[in-house]
XYZ file of C-alpha atoms in Angstrom:
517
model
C -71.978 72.054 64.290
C -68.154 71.627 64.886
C -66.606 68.689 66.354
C -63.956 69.622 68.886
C -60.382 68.839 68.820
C -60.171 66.219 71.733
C -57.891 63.717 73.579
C -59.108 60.653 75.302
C -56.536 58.838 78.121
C -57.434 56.776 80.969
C -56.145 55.129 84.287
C -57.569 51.895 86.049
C -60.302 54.121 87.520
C -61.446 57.020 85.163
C -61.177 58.095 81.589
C -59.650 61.734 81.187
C -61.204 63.879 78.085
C -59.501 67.073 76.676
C -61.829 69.103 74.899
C -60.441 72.619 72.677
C -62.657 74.879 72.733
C -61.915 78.335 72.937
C -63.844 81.678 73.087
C -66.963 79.797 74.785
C -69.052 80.709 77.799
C -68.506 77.791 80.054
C -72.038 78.107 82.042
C -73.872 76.728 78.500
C -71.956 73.471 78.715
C -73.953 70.321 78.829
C -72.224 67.175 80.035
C -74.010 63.736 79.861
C -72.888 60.021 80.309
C -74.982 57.143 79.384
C -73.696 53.485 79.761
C -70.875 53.324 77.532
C -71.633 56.732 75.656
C -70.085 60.424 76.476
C -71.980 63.440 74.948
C -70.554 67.319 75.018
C -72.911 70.156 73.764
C -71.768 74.310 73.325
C -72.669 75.756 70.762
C -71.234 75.610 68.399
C -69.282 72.241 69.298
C -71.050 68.726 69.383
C -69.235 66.249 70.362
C -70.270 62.127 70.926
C -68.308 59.016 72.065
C -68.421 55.955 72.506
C -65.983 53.839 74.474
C -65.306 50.137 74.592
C -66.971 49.866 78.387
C -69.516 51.143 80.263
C -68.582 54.732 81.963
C -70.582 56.048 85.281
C -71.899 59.848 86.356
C -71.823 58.900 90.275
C -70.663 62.184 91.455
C -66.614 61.508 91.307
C -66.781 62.893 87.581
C -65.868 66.608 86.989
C -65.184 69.270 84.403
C -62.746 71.963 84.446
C -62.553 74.915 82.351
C -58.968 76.480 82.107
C -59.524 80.013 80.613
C -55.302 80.338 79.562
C -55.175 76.915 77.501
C -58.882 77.101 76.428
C -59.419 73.570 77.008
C -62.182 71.758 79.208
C -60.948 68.771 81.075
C -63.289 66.417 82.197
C -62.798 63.329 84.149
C -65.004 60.257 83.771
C -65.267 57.262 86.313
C -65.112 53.901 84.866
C -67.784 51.707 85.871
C -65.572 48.881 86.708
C -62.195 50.062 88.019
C -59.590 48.311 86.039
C -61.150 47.559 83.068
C -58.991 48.417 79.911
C -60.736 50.875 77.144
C -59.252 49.891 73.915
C -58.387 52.148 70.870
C -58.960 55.638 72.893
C -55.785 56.612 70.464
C -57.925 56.205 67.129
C -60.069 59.363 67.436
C -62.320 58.241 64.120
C -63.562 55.276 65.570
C -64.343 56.464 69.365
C -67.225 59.182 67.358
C -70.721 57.991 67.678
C -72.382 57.499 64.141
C -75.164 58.942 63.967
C -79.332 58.008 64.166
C -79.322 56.930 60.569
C -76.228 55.457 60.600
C -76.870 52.975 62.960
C -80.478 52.164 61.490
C -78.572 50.923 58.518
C -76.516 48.958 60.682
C -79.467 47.112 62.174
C -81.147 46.822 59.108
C -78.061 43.949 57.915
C -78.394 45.307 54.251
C -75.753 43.058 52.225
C -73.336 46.003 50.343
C -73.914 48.839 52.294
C -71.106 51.050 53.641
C -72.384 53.034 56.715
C -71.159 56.499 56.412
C -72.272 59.170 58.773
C -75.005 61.748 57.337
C -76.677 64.849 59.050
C -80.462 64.955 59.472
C -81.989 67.634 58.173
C -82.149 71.036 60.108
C -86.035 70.415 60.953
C -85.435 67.365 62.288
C -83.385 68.502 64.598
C -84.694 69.007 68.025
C -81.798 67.758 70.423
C -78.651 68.031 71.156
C -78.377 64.104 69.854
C -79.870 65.222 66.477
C -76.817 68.043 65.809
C -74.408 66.160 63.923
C -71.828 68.156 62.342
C -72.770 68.587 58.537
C -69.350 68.251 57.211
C -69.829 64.721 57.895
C -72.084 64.394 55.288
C -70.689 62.884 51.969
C -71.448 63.331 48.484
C -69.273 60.594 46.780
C -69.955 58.382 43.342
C -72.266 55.500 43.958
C -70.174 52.770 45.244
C -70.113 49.626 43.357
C -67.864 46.853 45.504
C -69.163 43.805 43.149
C -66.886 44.763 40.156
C -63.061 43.551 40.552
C -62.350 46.076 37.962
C -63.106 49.300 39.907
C -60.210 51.002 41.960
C -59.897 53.422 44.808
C -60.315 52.035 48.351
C -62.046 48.819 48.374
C -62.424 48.990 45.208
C -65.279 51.127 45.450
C -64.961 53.740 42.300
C -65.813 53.804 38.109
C -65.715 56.399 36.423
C -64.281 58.752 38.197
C -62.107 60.817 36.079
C -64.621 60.908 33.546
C -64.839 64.438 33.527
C -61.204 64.743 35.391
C -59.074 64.014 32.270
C -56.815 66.447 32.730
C -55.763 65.478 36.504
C -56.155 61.715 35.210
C -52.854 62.292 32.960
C -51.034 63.845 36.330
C -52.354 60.829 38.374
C -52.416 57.742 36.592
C -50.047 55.846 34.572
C -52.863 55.247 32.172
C -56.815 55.434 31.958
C -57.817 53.071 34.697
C -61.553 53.744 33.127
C -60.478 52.184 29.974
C -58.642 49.133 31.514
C -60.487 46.098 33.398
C -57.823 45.088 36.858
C -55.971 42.426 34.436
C -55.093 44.602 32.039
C -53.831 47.594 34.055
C -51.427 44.837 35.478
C -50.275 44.073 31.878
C -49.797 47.444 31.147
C -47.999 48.646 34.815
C -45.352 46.105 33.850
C -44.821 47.460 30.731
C -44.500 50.911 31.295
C -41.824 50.107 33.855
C -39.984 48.298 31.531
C -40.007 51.253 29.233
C -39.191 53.561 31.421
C -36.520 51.964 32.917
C -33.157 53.591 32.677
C -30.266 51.385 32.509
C -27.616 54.120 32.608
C -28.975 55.642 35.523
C -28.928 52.893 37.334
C -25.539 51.874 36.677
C -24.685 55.433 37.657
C -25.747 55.227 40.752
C -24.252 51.370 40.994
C -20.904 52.287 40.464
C -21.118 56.008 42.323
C -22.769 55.038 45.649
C -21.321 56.865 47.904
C -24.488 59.324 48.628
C -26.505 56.413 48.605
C -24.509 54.395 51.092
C -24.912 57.133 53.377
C -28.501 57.394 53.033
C -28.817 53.890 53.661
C -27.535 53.868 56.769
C -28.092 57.148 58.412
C -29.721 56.880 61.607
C -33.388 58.959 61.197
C -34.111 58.445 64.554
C -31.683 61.048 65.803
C -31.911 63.215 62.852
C -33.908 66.255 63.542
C -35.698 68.040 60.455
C -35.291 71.290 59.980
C -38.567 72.597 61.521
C -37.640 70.549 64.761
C -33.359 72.403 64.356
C -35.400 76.102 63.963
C -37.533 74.952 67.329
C -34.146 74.020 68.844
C -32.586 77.052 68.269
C -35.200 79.442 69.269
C -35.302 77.861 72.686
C -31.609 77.864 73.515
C -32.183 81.861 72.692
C -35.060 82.013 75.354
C -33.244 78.972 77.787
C -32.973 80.169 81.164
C -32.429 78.038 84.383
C -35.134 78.154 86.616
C -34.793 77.397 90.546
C -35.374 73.986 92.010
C -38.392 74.943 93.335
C -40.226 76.599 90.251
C -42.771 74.130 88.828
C -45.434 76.173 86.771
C -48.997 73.918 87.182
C -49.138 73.406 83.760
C -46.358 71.107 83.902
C -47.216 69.751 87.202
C -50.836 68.457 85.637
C -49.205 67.617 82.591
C -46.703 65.110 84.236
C -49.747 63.707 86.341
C -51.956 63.052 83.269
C -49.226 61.466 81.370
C -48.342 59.103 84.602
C -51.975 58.234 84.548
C -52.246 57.424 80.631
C -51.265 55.029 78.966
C -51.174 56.678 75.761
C -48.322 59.390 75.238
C -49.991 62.795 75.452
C -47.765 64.003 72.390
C -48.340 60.713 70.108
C -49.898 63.047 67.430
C -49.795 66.755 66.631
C -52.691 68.754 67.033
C -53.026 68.868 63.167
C -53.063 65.235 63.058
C -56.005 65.354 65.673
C -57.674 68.067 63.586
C -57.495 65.538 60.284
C -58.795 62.654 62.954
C -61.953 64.880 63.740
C -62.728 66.271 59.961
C -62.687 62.374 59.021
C -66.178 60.758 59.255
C -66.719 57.267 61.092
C -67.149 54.871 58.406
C -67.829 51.249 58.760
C -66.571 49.143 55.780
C -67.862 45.896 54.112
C -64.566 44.516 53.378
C -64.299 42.115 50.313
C -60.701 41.322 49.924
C -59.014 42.439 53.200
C -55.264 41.399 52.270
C -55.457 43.435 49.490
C -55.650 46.515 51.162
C -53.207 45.685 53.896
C -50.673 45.170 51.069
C -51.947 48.158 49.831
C -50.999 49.884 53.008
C -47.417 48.430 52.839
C -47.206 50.034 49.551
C -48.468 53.564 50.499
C -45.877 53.127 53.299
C -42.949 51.988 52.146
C -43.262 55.209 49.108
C -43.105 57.426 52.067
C -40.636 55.885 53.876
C -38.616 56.176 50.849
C -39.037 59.918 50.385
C -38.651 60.062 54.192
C -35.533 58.240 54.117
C -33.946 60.167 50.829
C -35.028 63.727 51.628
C -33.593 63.395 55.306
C -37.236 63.569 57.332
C -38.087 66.579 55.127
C -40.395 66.885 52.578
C -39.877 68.875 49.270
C -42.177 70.486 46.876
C -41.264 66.858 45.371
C -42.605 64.784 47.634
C -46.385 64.801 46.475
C -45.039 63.136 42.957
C -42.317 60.619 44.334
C -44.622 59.115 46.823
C -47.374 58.749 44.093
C -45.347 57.945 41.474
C -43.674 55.194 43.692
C -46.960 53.567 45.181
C -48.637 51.558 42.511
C -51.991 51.306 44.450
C -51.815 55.498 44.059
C -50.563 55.538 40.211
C -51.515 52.009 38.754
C -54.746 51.978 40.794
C -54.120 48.022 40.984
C -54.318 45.700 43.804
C -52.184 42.216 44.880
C -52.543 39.884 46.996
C -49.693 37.969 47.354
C -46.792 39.267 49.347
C -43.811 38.921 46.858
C -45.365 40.217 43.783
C -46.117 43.345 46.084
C -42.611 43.587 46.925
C -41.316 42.701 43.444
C -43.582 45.997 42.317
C -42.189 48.105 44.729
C -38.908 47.819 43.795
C -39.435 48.307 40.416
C -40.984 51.553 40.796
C -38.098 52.419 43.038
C -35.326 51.473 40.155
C -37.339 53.418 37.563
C -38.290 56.629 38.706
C -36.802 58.620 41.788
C -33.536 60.410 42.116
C -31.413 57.469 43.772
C -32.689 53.989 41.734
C -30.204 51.329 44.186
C -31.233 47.552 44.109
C -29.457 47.918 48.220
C -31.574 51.006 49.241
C -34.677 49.753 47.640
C -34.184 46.782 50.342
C -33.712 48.750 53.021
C -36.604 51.009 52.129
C -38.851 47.473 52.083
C -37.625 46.835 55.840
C -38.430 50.229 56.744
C -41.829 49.822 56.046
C -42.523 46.632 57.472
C -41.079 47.718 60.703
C -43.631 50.922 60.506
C -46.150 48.026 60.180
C -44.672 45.901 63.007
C -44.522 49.212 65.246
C -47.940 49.770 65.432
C -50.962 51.982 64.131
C -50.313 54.859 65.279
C -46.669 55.147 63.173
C -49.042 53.735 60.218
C -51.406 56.303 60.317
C -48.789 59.345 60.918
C -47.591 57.969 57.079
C -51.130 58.508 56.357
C -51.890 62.070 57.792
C -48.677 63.271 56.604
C -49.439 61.698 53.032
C -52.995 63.691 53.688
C -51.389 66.647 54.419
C -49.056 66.670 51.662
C -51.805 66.038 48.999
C -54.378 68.412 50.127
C -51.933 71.036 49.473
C -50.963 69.923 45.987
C -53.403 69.849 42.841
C -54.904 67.720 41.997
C -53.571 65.339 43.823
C -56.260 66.293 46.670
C -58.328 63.650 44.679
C -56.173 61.181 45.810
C -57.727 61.929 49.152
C -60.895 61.187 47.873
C -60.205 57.759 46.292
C -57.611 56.623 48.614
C -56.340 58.343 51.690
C -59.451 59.231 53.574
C -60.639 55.908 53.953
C -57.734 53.943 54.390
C -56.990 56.592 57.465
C -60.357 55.274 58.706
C -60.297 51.651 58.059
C -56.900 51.931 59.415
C -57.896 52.407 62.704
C -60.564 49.482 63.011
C -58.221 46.878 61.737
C -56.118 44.812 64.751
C -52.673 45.601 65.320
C -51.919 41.729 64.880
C -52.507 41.392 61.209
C -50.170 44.568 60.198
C -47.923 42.666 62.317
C -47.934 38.980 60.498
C -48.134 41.056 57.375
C -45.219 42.485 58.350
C -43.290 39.342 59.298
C -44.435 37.762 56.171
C -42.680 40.603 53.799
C -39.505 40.401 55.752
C -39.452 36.181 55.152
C -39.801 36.696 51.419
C -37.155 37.463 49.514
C -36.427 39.395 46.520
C -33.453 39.041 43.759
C -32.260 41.505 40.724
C -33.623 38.442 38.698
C -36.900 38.992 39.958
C -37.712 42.051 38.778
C -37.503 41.413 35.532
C -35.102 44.074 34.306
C -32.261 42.318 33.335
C -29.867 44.210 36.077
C -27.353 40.686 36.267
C -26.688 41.061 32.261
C -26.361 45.387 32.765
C -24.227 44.960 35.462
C -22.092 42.381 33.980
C -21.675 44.097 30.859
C -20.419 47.399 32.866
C -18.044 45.299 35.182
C -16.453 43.910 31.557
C -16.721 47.134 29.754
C -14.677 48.606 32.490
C -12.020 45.297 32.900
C -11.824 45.622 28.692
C -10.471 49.427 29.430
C -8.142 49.087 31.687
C -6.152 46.552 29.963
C -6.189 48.880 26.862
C -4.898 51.098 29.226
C -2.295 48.864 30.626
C -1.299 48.128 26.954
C -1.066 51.473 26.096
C 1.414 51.918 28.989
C 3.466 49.118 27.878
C 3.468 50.609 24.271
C 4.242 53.688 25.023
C 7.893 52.548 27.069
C 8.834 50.271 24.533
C 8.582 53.146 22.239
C 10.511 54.925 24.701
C 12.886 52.345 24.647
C 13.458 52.719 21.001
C 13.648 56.402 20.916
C 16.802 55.947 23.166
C 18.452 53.437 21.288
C 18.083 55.501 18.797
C 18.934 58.263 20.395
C 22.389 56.807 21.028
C 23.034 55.301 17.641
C 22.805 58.302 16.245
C 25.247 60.633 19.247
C 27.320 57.671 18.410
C 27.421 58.774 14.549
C 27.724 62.198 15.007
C 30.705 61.559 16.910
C 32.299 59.127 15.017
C 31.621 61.910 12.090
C 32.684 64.652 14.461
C 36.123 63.078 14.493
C 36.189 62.330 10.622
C 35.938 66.093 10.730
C 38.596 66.877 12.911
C 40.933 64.202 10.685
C 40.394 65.936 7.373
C 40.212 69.536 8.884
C 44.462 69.910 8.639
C 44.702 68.521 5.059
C 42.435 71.158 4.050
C 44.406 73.553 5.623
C 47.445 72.905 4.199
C 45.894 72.427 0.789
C 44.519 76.192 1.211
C 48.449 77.339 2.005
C 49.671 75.304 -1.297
C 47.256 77.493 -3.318
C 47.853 81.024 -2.060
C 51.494 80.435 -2.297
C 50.893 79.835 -6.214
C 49.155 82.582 -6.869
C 51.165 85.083 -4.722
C 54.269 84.892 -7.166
C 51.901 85.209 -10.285
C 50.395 88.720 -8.756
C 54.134 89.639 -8.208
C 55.482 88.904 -11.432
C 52.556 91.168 -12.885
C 53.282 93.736 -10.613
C 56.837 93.751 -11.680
C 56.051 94.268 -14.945
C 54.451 97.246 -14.946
């Protein structure tokens, strides 16, 4: 069976569900509401839920079918008007687990994670027995008692063991080969190696690109999907009359007055990844460190977020892996500044802009996704999702990681990702701390560059005294050419007259001989 694509809002008096279901015949659909439970059957959607209070079926509630949108809205009294439904916004959770499911629960097993499983297809004979079989999981055995597993809750061993290949894609190292202590040793040192100092002092000195990055405002940036939207409707923009109010934006405005959830909080693909996830209920052994964990996940997306302007590249998949060391290291912390310390040393080591500054504001980024609230958490997580499913192999991050924090997610209280939060943003974080030596680097560049300019300078001052010289020089020696020039001019006349002497004692000579003859 298929689960539906639904919304849930409410009002002080009823609870409003929007089911999609289209190409259906209407007259098959069975509607029931017991206590605090709501139950939807056409084949071939199933869908159950179960709210925080108790509903009522005392004739106000109604379904309607509209053919155009194929959706069915139905409308729900409360059975105390005024009464608050928590969490209708977290999809996962508001699914009924199923028969078996809840036997487990009762049954107060110590270690046992209650995942949702389908009954066989003999079994079933009701509607209540048709759970949808995609639910059904086929995952390693989970083993929380070792602290050297990874994945969620630590809850894996052995899983690349025949996945070597996508192990040297995903992880820094064989997380199979190292207990949790050791894969900390050996995180730190293959930052260290791969640590770039010239890069960094690249982008140190040549910030520019950075600086604007850092402070661009992403709030009012559209991404290019949201630009191509923009421009197809100013092709199509008309201006309709005052008067001309279609009904489907009529009933829109009147649900969204009556919510209090914002009808467009999520995308319909978001609520399609909400419905394919199963409802899980977690034995927790270490809660804070997967809520660091989450700040890590987070803050690598918010850096390519931040970086690639709101839109993701074919890149994307590897930075935010590659940045999150609860996706690459598979390792866990629990105390807030080491968490932060690790962060931003992935951030100086391996993507394109590696800025002690940005890496800051990328860490207050995140923790004001945290302070926000759950639903900005888990849109980092379904677009994280997303990206992976489409990228191999990191799909298998899914597996170990994604899928059940996008769960777990939802059943933790908004108050703990906030003191989280306001814990990360009290510690702080220095170039000495991360263990890099940046002080010393940056030092040594600020001298280098001091040392060249005054060779510079005193090859400036080198080069005029030179100049100097030349001229002096220069004018010693016009000064002896004249001084010769008129030596010249004094002995030209004596020569002169020395020539005449000569050629008048020879002339007579030639004369004489002449004569002769």
């Amino acid at each position: 069976m298929l689960t539906p694509r639904f919304k849930v809002t409410q009002d002080d008096v009823f609870v409003y569900i929007i089911l999609y279901t289209p190409y259906i015949k209407i007259s098959d659909a069975e509607f029931e509401v017991v206590e605090n439970e709501f139950h939807f059957y056409l084949k071939p959607y199933l869908l159950h839920l179960r709210f925080s209070g108790k509903l009522t079926a005392d004739g106000r509630d109604k379904s309607v079918y509209h053919v155009d949108k194929g959706e069915i809205h139905c409308q729900v009294p409360k059975a105390e008007q005024g009464e608050h439904f928590e969490n209708l916004d977290m999809m996962t959770t508001l699914l009924k687990p199923t028969q078996k499911a809840e036997e487990r629960l009762n049954q107060n097993t110590p270690l046992i994670q209650v995942v949702g499983e389908s009954r066989s297809i003999n079994d079933r004979n009701s509607p209540d027995d048709l759970e949808e079989d995609s639910k059904t999981t086929n995952e390693p055995a989970l083993d929380t008692e070792s602290k050297n597993n990874y994945g969620f809750n630590r809850a894996y061993r052995g899983f690349f063991a025949t996945l070597q290949e996508a192990r040297y894609e995903l992880a820094d190292f064989d997380p199979d080969e190292l207990d949790h202590d050791h894969r900390l040793i050996e995180k730190a040192s293959v930052e260290t190696r791969d640590f770039e100092p010239e890069h960094y002092l690249a982008d140190f000195f040549e910030d520019e690109e950075i600086k604007y990055v850092m402070t661009v405002d992403l709030d009012n940036l559209p991404t290019t999907e949201e630009t191509l939207k923009l421009n197809k409707k100013f092709e199509n923009m008309y201006i309709p009359a005052k008067d001309e109010k279609t009904s489907e934006e009529g009933s829109k405005k009147e649900e969204a007055k009556k919510s209090d959830v914002d009808l467009d909080d999520f995308t319909a693909s978001e609520r399609d990844c909400f419905v394919r996830l199963p409802n899980k209920e977690f034995l927790i052994k270490n809660e804070r460190e997967l809520l660091l964990a989450v700040f890590d996940i987070v803050n690598a997306f918010c850096y390519d977020h931040r970086t690639m302007m709101k839109d993701p590249t074919c890149e994307t998949p590897w930075t935010i892996t590659k940045l999150s060391h609860t996706l690459s290291s598979y390792i866990y912390y629990t105390d807030a500044k080491e968490a932060k310390i690790s962060t931003q040393r992935r951030m100086l080591t391996y993507p394109l802009y590696r800025n002690f500054e940005l890496a800051q504001v990328i860490n207050k980024n995140a923790t004001e996704r945290l302070r926000t609230g759950k639903k900005d958490i888990l849109k980092c997580f379904l677009n994280i999702k997303h990206l992976f499913e489409r990228t191999e192999p990191r799909y298998l991050l899914n597996r170990l990681f994604i899928d059940d924090f996008c769960i777990w997610i939802q059943q933790v209280p908004h108050s703990k990702f906030v003191e989280l939060a306001d814990e990360l943003d009290a510690t702080t974080v220095t170039k000495d701390d991360l263990d890099f030596d940046i002080p010393r680097y940056e030092r040594k560049a600020v001298e280098g560059g001091d040392e060249e300019e005054s060779e510079s300078d005193s090859d400036d001052s080198s080069e005029d005294s030179s100049s100097d010289s030349d001229s002096d020089s220069d004018d010693d020696k016009s000064s002896e050419d004249d001084n010769k020039k008129e030596e010249k001019e004094e002995e030209k006349p004596e020569s002169k007259d020395e020539e005449k002497k000569t050629d008048t004692g020879t002339r007579p000579l030639i004369v004489e001989i002449s004569s002769t003859y």
